[in-house]
C-alpha positions as MATLAB code, in Angstrom:
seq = 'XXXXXXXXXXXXXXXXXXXXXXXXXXXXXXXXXXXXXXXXXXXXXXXXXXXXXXXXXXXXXXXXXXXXXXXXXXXXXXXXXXXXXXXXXXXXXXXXXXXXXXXXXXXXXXXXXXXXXXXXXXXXXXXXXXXXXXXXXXXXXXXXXXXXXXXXXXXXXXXXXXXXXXXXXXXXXXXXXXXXXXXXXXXXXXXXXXXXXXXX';
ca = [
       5.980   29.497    9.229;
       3.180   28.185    6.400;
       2.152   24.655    7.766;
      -0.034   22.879    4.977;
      -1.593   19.655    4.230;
      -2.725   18.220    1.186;
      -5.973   16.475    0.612;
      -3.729   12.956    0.059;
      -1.852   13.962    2.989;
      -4.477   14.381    5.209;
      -6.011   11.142    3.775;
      -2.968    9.386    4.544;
      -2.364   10.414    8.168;
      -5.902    9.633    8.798;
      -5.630    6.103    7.844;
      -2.484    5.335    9.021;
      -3.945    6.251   12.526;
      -7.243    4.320   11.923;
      -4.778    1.356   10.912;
      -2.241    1.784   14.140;
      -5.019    2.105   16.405;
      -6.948   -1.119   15.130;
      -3.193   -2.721   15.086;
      -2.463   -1.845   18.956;
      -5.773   -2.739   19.718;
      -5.519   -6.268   18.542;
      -1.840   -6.602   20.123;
      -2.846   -5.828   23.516;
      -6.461   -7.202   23.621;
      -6.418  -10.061   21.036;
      -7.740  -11.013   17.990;
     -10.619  -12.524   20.060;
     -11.579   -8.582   21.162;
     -13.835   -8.422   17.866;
     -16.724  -10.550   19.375;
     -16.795   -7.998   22.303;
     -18.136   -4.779   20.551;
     -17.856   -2.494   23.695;
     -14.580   -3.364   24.918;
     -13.234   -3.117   21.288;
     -14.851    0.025   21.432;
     -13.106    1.167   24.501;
      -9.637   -0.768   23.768;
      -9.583    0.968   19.869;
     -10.156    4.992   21.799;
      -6.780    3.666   24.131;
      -4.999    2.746   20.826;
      -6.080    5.724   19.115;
      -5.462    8.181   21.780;
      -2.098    6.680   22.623;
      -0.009    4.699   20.008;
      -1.809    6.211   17.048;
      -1.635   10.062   18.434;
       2.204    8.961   19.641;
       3.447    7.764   15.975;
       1.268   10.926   14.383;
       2.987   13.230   16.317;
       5.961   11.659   15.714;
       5.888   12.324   12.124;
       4.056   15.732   12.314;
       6.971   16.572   14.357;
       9.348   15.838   11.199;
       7.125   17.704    9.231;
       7.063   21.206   10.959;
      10.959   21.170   12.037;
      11.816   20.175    8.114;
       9.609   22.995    7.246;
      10.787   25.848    9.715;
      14.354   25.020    8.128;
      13.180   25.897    4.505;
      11.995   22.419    3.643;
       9.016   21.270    1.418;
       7.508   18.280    3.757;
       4.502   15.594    3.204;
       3.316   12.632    5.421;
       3.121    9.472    2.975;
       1.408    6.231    4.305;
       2.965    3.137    3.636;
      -0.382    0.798    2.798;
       1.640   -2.150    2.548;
       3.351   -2.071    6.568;
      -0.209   -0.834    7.706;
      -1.670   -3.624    6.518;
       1.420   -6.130    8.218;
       0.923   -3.887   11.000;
      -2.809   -4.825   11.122;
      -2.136   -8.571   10.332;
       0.531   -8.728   13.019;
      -1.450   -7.356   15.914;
      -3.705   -9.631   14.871;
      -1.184  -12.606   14.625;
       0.540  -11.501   18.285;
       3.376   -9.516   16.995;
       3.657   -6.057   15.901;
       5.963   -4.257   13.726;
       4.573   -0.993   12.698;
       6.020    1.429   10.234;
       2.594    3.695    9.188;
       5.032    5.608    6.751;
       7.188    8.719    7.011;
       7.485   12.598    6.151;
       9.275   13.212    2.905;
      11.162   16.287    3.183;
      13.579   18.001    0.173;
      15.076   21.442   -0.253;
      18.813   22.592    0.861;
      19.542   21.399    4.974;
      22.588   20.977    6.718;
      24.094   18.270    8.851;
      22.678   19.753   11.958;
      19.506   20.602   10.373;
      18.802   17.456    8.966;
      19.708   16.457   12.836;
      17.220   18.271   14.044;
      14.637   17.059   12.073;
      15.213   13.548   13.112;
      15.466   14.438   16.618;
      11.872   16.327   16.363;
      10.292   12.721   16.355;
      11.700   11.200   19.172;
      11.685   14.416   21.584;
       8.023   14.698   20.813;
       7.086   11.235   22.161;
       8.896   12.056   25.254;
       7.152   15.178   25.885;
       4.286   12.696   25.126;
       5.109   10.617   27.408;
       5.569   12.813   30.292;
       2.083   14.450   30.083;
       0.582   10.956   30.425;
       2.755   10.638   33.977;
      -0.183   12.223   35.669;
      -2.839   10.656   34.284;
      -0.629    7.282   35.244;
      -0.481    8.626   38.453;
      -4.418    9.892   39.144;
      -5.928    7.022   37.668;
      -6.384    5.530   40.799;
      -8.429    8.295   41.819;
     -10.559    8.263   38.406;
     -10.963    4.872   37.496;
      -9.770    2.289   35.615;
      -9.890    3.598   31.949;
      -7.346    6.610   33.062;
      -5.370    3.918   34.313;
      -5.031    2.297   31.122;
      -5.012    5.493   28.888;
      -1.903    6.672   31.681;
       0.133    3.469   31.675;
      -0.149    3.356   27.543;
       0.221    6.581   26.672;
       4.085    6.369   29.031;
       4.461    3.394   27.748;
       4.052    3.229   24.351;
       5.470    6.879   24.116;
       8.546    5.843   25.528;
       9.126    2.899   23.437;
       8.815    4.626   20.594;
      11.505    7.599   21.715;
      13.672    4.661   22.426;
      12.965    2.652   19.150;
      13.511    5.554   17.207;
      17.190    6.600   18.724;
      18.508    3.331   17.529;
      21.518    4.784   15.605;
      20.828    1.644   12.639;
      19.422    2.547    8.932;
      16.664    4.993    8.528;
      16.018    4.983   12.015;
      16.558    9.011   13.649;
      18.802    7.797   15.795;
      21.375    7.338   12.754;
      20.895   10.414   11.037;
      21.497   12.524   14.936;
      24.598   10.510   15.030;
      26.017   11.089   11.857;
      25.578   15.006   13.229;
      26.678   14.934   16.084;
      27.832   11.931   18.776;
      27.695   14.126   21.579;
      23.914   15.339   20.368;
      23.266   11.408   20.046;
      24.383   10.355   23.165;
      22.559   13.849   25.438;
      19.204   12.523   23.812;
      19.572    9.005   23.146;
      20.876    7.662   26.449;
      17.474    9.300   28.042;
      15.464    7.713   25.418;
      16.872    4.519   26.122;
      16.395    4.575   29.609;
      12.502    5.864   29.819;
      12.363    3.018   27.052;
      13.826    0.190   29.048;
      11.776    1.875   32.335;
       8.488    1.828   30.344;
       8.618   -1.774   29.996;
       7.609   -2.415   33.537;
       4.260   -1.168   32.046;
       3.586   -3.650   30.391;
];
């Protein structure tokens, strides 16, 4: 399997997780963070490591599935939600939608299944290797605390968000598939999802 990135893509994954990090930063700290250099400093590596990596992933996931089925796949940025996702963490609320992977060539029901399914499945496996840094923060300190209880949380949201069987979301295309495919991953999904908002 031939994985390649264009220069544009690789431009546009790299600002769409400068722009999610900055976003989650100013959600969960505040707007107010930017006259504290060093704990923006601290609070953007958090973001970065766990929302941004987490939606990256997501998509990257899209991107190698599409391709192992025959598919010609690129990551495209959308400028216009990074920049409301930016203005909204910075507001209080936060809707972010960095952009998607753009896949064409011949795929069936299932495969185009499986290639929505990628995304979600990957934050969960994202999700779980965070449990132990959750779990030995404690013993580390309080920035593996943090990094732990975002990178479950946020991981798990995501899975969740995305299984929503409604419009583009992948949770629509696995049920048009298959029900019984929706339900085996999406009723998990939903549950670490509602469970990871004790995290919070």
């Amino acid at each position: 399997m031939n994985i390649r990135f264009s220069g544009r893509e690789v431009r546009d994954l790299l600002v769409a997780w400068a722009a999610l990090g900055l976003a989650f930063t100013f959600f969960f700290e505040g707007p107010g963070i930017v006259r504290a250099p060093s704990a923006m400093a601290g609070a953007l590596v958090l973001s970065l490591v766990t929302a941004g990596v987490g939606f990256l992933l997501h998509e990257l996931a899209h991107k190698v599935t599409a391709i192992r089925f025959g598919q010609v796949a690129e990551f495209r940025a959308d400028y216009g939600m990074l920049f409301l996702a930016v203005a909204g963490g910075l507001a209080g609320f936060l809707f972010a939608a960095p952009g998607a992977v753009y896949h064409r060539g011949r795929a069936t029901h299932r495969e185009n299944g499986l290639i929505a399914l990628a995304g979600p499945l990957t934050n969960v496996a994202l999700g779980l290797l965070f449990v132990p840094v959750l779990f030995a923060g404690p013993l580390v300190g309080a920035f593996a605390v943090e990094l732990g209880r975002l990178g479950v949380a946020v991981n798990f949201l995501l899975a969740g968000f995305n299984m929503i069987p409604f419009g583009p979301l992948d949770g629509n295309t696995v049920k048009e598939w298959s029900l019984s495919g929706f339900l085996a991953a999406g009723v998990p999904c939903f549950g670490l999802a509602l469970a990871a908002l004790f995290l919070f």
